Short mmCIF file of C-alpha atoms in Angstrom, two decimals:
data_model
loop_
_atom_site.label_atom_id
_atom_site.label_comp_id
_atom_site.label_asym_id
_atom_site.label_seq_id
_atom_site.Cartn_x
_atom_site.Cartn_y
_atom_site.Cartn_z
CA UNK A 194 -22.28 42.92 24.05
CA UNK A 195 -23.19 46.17 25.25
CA UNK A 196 -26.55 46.65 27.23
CA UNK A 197 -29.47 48.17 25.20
CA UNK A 198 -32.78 49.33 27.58
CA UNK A 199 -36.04 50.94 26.58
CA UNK A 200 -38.09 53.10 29.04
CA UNK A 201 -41.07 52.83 27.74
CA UNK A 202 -45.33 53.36 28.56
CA UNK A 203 -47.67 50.36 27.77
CA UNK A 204 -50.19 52.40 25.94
CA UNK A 205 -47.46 54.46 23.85
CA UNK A 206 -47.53 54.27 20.30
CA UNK A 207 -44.21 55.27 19.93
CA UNK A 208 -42.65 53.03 22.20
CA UNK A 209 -43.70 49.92 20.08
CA UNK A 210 -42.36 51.43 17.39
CA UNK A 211 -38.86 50.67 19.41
CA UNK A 212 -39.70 47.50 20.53
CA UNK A 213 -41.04 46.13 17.54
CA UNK A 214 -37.85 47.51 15.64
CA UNK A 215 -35.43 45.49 18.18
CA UNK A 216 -37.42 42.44 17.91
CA UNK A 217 -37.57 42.24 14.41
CA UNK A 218 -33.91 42.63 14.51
CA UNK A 219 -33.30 39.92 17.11
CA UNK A 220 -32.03 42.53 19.74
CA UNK A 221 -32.29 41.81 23.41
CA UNK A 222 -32.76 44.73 25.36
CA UNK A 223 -34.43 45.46 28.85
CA UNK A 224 -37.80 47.26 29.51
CA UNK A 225 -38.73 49.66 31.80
CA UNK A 226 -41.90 50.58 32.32
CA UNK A 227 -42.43 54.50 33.22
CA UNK A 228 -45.57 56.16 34.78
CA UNK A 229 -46.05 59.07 32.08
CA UNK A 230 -48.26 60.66 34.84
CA UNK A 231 -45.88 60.85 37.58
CA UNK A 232 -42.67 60.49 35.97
CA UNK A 233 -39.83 59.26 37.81
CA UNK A 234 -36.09 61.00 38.64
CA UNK A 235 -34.48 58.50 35.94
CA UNK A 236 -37.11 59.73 33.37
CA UNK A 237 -36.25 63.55 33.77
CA UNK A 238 -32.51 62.61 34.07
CA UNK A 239 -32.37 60.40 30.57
CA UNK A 240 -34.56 62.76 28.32
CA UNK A 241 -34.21 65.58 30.15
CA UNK A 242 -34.98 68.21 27.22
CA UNK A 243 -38.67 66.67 26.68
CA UNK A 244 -39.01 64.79 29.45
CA UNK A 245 -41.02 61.86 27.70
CA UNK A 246 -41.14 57.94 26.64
CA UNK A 247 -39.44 56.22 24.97
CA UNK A 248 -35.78 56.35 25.88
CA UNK A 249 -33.47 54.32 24.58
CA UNK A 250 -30.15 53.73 26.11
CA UNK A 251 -26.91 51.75 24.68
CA UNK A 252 -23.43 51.51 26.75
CA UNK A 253 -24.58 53.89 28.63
CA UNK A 254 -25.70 56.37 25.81
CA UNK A 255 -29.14 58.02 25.62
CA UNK A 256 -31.19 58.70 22.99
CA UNK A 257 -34.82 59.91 23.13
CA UNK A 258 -37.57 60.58 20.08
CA UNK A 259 -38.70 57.27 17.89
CA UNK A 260 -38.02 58.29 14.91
CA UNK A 261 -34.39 59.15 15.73
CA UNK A 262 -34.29 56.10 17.66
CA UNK A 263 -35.37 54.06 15.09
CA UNK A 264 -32.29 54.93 12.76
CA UNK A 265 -29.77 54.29 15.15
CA UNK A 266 -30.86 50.92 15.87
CA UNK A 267 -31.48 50.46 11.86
CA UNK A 268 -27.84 51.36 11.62
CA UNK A 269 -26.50 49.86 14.73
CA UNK A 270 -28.26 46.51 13.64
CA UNK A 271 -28.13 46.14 9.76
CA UNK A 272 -29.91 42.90 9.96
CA UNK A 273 -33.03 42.38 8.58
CA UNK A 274 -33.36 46.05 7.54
CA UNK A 275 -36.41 48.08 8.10
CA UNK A 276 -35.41 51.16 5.38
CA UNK A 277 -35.08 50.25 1.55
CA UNK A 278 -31.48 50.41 0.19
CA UNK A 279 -32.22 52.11 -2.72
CA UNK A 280 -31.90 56.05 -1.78
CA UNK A 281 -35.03 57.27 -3.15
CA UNK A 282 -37.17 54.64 -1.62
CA UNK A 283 -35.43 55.61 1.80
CA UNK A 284 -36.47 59.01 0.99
CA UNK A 285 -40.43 58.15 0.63
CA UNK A 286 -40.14 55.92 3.84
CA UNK A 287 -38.99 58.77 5.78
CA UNK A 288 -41.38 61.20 4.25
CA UNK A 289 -44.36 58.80 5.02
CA UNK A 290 -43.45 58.87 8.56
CA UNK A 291 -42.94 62.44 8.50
CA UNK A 292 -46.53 62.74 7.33
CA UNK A 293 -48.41 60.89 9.86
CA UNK A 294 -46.16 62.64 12.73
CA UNK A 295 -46.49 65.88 11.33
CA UNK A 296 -50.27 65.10 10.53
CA UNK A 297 -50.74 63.98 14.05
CA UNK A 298 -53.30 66.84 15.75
CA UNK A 299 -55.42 66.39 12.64
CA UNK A 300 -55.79 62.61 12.95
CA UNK A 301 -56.23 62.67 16.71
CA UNK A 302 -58.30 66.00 16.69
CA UNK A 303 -61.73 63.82 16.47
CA UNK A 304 -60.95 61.70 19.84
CA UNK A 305 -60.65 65.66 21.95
CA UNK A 306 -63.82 67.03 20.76
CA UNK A 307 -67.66 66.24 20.50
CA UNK A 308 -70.56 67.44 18.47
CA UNK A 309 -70.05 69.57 15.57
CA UNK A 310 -66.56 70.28 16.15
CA UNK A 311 -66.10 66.24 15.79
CA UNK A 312 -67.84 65.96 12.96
CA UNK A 313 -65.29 68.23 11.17
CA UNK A 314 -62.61 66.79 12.93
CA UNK A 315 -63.56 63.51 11.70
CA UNK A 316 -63.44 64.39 8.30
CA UNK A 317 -60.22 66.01 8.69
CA UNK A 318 -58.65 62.69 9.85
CA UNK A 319 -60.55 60.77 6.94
CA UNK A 320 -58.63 63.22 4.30
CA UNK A 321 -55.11 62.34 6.10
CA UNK A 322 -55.69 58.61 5.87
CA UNK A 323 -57.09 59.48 1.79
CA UNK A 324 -53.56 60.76 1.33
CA UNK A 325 -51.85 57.66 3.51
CA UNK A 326 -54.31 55.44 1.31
CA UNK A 327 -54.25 56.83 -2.20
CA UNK A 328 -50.25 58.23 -2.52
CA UNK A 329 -48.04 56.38 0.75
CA UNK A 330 -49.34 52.78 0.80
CA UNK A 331 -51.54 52.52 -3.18
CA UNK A 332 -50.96 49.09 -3.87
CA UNK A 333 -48.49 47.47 -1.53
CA UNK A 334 -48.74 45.11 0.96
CA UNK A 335 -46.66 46.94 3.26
CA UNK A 336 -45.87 50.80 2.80
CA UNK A 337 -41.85 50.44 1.98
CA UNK A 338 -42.63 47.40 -0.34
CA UNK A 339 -42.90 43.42 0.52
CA UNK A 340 -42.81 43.41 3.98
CA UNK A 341 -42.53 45.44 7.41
CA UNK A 342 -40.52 48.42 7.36
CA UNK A 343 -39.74 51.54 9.77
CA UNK A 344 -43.10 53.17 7.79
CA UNK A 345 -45.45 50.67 8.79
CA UNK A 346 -43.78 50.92 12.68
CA UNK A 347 -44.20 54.14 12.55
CA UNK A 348 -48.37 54.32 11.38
CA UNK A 349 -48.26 51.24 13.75
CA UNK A 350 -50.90 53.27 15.84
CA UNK A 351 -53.23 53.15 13.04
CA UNK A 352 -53.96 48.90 13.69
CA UNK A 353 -53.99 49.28 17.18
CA UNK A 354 -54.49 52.50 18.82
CA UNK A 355 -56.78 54.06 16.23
CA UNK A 356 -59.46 51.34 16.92
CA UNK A 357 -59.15 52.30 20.80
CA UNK A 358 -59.47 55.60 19.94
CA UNK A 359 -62.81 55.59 17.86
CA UNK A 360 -64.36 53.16 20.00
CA UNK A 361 -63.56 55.37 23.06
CA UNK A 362 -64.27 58.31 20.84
CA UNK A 363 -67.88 56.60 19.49
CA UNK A 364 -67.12 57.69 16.07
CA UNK A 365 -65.56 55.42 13.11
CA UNK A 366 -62.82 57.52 10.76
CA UNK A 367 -60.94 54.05 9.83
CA UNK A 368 -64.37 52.59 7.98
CA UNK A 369 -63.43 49.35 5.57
CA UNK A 370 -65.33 50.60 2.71
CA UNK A 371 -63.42 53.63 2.32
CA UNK A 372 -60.06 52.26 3.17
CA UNK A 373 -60.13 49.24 1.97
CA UNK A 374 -56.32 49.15 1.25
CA UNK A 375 -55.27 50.44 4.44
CA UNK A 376 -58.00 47.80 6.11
CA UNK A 377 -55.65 45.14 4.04
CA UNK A 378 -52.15 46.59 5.16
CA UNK A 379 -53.53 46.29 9.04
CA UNK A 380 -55.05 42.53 9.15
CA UNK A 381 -50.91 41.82 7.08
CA UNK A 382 -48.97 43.89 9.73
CA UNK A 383 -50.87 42.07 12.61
CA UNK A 384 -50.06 39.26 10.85
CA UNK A 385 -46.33 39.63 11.53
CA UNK A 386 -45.04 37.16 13.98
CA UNK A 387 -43.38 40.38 15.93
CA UNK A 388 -46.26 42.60 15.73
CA UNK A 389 -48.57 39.92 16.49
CA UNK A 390 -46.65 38.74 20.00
CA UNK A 391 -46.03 42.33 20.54
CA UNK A 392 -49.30 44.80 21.13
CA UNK A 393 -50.82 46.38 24.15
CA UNK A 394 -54.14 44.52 25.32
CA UNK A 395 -57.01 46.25 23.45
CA UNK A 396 -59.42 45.95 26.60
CA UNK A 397 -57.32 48.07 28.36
CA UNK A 398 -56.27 50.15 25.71
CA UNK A 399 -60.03 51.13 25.25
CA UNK A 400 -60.20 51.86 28.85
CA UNK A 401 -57.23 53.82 28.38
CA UNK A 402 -58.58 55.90 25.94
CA UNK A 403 -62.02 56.08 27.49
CA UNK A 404 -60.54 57.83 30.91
CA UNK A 405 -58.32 59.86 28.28
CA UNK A 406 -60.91 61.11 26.72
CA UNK A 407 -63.16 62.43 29.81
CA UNK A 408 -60.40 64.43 30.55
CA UNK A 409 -59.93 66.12 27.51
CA UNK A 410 -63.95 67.06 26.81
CA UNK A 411 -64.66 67.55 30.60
CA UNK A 412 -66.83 71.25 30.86
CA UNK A 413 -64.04 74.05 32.65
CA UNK A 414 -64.98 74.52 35.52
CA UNK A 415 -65.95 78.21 36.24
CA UNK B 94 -24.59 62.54 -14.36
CA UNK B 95 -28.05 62.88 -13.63
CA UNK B 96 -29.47 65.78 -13.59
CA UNK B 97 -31.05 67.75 -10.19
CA UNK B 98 -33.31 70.13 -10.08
CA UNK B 99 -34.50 72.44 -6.89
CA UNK B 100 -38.12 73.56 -6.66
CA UNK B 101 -38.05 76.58 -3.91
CA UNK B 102 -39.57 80.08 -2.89
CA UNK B 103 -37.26 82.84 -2.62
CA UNK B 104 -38.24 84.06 0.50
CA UNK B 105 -38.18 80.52 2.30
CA UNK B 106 -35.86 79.41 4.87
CA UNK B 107 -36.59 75.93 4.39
CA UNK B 108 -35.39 76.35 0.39
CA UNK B 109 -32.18 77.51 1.84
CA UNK B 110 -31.41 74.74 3.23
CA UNK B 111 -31.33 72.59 0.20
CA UNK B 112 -29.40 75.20 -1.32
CA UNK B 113 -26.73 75.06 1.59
CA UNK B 114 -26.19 71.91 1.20
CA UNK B 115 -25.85 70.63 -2.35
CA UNK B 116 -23.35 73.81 -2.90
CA UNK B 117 -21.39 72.62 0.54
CA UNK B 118 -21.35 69.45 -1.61
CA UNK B 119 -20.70 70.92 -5.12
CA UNK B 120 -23.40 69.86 -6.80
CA UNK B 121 -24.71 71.40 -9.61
CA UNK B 122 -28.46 71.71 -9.84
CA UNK B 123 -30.63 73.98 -11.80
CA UNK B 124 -33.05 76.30 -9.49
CA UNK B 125 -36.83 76.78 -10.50
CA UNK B 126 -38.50 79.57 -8.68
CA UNK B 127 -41.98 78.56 -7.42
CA UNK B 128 -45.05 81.33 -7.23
CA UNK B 129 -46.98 79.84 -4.11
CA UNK B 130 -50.28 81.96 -4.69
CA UNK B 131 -49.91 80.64 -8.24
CA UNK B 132 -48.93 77.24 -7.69
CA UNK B 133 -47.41 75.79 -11.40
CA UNK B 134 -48.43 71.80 -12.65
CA UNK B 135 -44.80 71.36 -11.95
CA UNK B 136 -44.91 71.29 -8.07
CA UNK B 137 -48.58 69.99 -7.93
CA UNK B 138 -47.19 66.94 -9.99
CA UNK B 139 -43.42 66.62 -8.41
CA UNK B 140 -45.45 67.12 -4.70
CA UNK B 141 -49.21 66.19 -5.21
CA UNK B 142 -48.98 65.63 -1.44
CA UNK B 143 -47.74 68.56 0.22
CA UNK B 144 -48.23 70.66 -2.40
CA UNK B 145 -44.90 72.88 -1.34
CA UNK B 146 -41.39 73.92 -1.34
CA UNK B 147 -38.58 72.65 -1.28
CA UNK B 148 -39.02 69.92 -3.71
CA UNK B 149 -35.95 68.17 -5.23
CA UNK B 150 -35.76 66.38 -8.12
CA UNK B 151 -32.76 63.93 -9.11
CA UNK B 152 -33.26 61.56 -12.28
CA UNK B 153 -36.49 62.21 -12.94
CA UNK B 154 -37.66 61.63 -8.93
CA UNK B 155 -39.34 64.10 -6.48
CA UNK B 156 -38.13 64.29 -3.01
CA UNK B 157 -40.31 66.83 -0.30
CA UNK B 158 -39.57 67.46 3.21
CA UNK B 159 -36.60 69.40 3.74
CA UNK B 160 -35.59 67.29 6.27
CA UNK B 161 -36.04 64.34 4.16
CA UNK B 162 -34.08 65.68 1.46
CA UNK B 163 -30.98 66.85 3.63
CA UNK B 164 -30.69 63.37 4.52
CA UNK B 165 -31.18 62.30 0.91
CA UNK B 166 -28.25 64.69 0.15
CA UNK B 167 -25.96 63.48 3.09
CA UNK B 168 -26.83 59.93 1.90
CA UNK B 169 -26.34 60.71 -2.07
CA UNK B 170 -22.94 62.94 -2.00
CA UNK B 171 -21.12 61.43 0.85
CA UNK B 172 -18.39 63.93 -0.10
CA UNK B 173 -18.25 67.00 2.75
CA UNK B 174 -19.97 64.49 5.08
CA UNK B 175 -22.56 67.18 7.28
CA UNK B 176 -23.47 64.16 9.83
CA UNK B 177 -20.95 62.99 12.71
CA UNK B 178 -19.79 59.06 11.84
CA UNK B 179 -20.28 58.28 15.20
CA UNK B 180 -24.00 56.92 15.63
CA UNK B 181 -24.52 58.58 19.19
CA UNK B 182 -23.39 61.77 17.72
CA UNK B 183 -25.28 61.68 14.62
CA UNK B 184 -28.99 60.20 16.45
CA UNK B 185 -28.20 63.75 18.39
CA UNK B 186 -27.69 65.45 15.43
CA UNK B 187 -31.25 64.12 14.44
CA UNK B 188 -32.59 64.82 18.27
CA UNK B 189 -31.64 68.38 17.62
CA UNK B 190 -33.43 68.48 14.05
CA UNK B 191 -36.53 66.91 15.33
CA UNK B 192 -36.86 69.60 18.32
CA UNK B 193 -36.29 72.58 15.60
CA UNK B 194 -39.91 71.08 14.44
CA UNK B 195 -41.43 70.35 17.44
CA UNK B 196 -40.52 73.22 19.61
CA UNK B 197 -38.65 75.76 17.58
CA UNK B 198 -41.26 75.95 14.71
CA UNK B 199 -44.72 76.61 16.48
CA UNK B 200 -42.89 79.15 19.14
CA UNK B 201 -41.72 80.97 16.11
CA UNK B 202 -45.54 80.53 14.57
CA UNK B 203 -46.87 81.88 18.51
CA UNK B 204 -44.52 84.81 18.39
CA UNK B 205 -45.23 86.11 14.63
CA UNK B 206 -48.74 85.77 15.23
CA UNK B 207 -49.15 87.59 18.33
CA UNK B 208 -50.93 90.05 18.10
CA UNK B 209 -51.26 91.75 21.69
CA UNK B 210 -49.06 89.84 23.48
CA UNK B 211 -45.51 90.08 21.59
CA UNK B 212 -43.82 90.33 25.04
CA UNK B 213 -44.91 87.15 26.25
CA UNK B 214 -44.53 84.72 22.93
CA UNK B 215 -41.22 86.24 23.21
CA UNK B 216 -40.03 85.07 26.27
CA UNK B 217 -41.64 81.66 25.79
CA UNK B 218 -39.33 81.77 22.34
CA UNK B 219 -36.51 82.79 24.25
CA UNK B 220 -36.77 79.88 26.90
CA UNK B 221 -36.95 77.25 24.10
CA UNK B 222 -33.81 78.78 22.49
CA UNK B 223 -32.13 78.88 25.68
CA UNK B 224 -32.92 75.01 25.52
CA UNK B 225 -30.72 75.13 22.37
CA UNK B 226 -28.18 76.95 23.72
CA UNK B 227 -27.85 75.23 26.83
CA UNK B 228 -28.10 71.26 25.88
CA UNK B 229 -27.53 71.80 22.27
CA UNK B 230 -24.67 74.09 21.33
CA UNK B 231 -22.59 74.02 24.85
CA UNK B 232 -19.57 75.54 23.96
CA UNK B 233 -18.96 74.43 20.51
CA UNK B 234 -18.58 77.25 18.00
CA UNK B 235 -21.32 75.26 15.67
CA UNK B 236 -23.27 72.57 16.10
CA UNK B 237 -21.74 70.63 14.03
CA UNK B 238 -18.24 70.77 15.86
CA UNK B 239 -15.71 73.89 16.39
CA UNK B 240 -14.54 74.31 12.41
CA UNK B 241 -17.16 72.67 10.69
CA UNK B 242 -21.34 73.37 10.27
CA UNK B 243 -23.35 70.26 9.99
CA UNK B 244 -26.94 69.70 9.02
CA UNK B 245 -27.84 71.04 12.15
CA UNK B 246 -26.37 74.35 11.91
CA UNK B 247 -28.22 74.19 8.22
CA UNK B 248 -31.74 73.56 9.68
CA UNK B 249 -31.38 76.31 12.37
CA UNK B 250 -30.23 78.58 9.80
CA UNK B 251 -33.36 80.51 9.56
CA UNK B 252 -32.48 81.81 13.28
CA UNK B 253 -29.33 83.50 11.90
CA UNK B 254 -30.98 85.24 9.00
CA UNK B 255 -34.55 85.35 8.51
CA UNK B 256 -35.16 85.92 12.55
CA UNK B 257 -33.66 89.15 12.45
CA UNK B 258 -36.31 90.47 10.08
CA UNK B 259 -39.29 89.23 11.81
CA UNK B 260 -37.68 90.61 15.25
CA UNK B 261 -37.93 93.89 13.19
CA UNK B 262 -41.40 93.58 12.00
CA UNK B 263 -42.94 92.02 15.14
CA UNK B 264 -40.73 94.93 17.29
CA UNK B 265 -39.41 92.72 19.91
CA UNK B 266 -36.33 91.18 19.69
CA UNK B 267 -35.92 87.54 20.91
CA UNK B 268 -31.62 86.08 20.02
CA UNK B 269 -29.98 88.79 22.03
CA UNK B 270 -26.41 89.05 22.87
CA UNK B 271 -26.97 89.61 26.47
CA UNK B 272 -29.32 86.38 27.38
CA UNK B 273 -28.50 83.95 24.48
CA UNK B 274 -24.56 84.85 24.00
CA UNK B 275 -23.25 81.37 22.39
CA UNK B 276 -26.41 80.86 20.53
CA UNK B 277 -26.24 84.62 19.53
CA UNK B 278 -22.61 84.51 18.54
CA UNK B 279 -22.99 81.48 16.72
CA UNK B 280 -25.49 83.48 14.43
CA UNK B 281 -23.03 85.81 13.76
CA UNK B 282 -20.53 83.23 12.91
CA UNK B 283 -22.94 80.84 10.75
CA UNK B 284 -23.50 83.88 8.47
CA UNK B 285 -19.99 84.54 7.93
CA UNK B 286 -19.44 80.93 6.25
CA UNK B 287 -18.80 81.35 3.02
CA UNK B 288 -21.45 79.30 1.17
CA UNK B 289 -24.44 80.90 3.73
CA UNK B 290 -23.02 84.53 3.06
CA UNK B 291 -23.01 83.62 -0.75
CA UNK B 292 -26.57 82.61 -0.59
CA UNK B 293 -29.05 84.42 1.33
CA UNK B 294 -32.18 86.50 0.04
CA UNK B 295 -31.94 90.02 -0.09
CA UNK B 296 -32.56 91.12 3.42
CA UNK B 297 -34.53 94.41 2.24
CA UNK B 298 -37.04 92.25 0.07
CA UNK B 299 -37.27 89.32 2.94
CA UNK B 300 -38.18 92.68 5.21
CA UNK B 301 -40.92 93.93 3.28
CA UNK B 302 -42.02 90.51 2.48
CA UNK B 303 -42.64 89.76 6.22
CA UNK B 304 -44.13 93.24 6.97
CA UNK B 305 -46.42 92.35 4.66
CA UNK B 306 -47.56 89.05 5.94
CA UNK B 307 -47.91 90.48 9.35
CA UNK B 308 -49.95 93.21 8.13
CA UNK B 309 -52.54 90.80 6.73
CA UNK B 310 -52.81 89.06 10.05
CA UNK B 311 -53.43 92.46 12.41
CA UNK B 312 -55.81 93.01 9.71
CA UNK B 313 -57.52 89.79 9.97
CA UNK B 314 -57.14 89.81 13.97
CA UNK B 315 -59.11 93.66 13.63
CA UNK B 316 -61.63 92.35 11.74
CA UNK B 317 -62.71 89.70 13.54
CA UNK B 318 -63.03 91.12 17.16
#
């Protein structure tokens, strides 16, 4: 069996997405863990167009950005599938993750600002997850249907890193009484035997985000 | 057969695509041209979401994202296959598809919008196309292989066509022969296929269309300072 590696960043979103995908398939693979902030020879040699996490390597082969990462391994490892088989449906799982990637400055815009531009930023982010709400996930437990698909991977950062984010932030967009749906879908994904056994420790994740966040609404300097 | 329907804009690159790709396909589909300032109950209720073009329609169901629906296509119409078989090949195929969004799009957005500083959003353009040229294209005469486009060479259409008119408008030019040669002569040879040459909005209305939109934003910029 050929080798299958992940270099990856503890706090990154979008490396879980990986990991979670192989372990739901039953995939062993190695990790690698790479300092983002002072990024290693191997890091600019594997992805050397963007230069970020995570990268995904099989015999030998590289292949860097989730989302096309996730497809390869979807059809490298049929098992337990994580895209619908009917067409259309495939279509609205990929468009759902297209949204909350493309969507991504407007739900993270509240966690770089403060005061009044935070306020609007907030509300900004509240409309995004209205859409996710009301049209991707409506009444489902999981957004592709019955259970965990490459959707809810991909909004994984919603049950995990979103919390971080607000509390580092001090300002809550995710509120239970107007997303009471999307509340539902997050207690059922971390519910999920992989996802469960598979998260990055919210203490530190808040610290994280905390030190992340002084950076970004530090005063310039003059 | 069921039927398929193409919502799009005339003037829009990202239309084209779907358009490229069902005729490289030969499927029939009827075309319904879209006003955006005027946006019809048809699009609002095929794309309540995104609210814009391209939307497709096949049996009754909405598909947006061009993206999404080129791989809806592929996946569809397996006939004229525009992805590689191999799965290394094709997750580049997607790597390549991915960076037209995340680095080709907003330096094209930087450079239309500059207002000033032309010259500089230019060069910063250039160096992401010469990213393209470099690790993308190598030597091949397309992306998708020496004889054959792909869906790549479909999504980076708009730099074979539509970027000459903006070079025009915004007066500097960016996809020169002389420091982007392969990705410069590949422009010349994407146009030439037959079902791109066949299908391409008229390059004087595209011209004034774009003059017009960057006459609005010097405007705007004026205004404000």
């Amino acid at each position: 069996m050929e080798e299958v590696k992940v270099i990856g960043f503890w706090a990154s979103p979008y490396v879980y997405r990986v990991t979670w995908a192989l372990n739901l398939k039953g995939v062993e693979y190695e990790y690698q863990e790479e300092d983002v902030f002072n990024k290693s020879d191997l890091l600019l040699q594997y992805n050397p167009v963007h230069k970020k996490v995570p990268v995904f390597v099989h015999g030998g082969k590289r292949i860097a950005e989730s989302t096309v990462i996730l497809e390869y391994i979807e059809e490298t490892w049929p098992q337990n599938p994580l895209l619908p088989t009917d067409p259309h449906a495939r279509a609205m799982a990929r468009f759902w993750t297209k949204f909350g990637d493309d969507k991504k400055p407007d739900f993270f815009g509240f966690f770089k600002s403060a005061g009044e531009e935070q306020i609007k930023a907030a509300k900004e982010a509240q409309e995004c997850l209205k859409i996710l709400e009301e049209h991707g996930l409506e009444d489902k437990k999981f957004f592709d249907g019955d259970k965990i698909g490459m959707t809810d991977l991909s909004l994984g950062w919603l049950a995990f890193w979103l919390e971080a984010m607000e509390g580092a932030a001090g300002v809550q967009v995710l509120d239970v009484n107007s997303f009471p749906r999307l509340h539902a879908w997050i207690r059922n994904l971390k519910e999920v035997p992989v996802i469960k056994e598979n998260h990055p420790d919210q203490t530190r994740l808040l610290a994280y985000f905390k030190w992340l966040r002084e950076m970004y609404t530090k005063p310039a300097t003059t | 057969m069921e039927e398929v329907k193409l919502l799009g804009f005339w003037p829009s690159s990202f239309v084209y695509r779907v358009i490229w790709a069902l005729k490289l396909k030969g499927v029939k589909f009827d075309y319904i041209e879209e006003d955006l300032s005027n946006k019809s109950e048809l699009l609002l209720q095929y794309n309540p979401v995104r609210k814009n073009v391209p939307v497709l329609v096949h049996g009754g169901k909405s598909i947006a994202e061009s993206l999404v629906i080129l791989e809806y296509i592929e996946e569809t119409w397996p006939q004229n296959p525009l992805l590689p078989k191999d799965p290394h090949e094709k997750a580049l195929a997607r790597f390549w598809m991915q960076f037209g969004v995340d680095k080709i799009r907003p330096a094209i957005f930087a450079y239309f919008r500059a207002i000033g500083e032309e010259g500089e959003k230019a060069k910063e353009f250039q160096e992401v196309l010469k990213i393209v040229e470099k690790q993308g294209l190598g030597d091949q005469k397309f992306f998708g292989g020496d004889n054959t486009i792909g869906l790549v060479d479909i999504a980076f259409g708009m730099l074979a066509y539509w970027l000459e008119c903006i070079e025009e408008v915004v007066g500097v030019k960016v996809l020169e022969a002389s420091s982007l040669p392969r990705l410069h002569a590949w422009a010349q040879n994407f146009k030439q296929v037959p079902v791109v040459k066949d299908n391409l909005p008229d390059r004087g209305k595209l011209l004034a269309h774009y003059k017009h939109s960057r006459e609005k934003l010097i405007l705007a910029a004026s205004s404000s300072q």
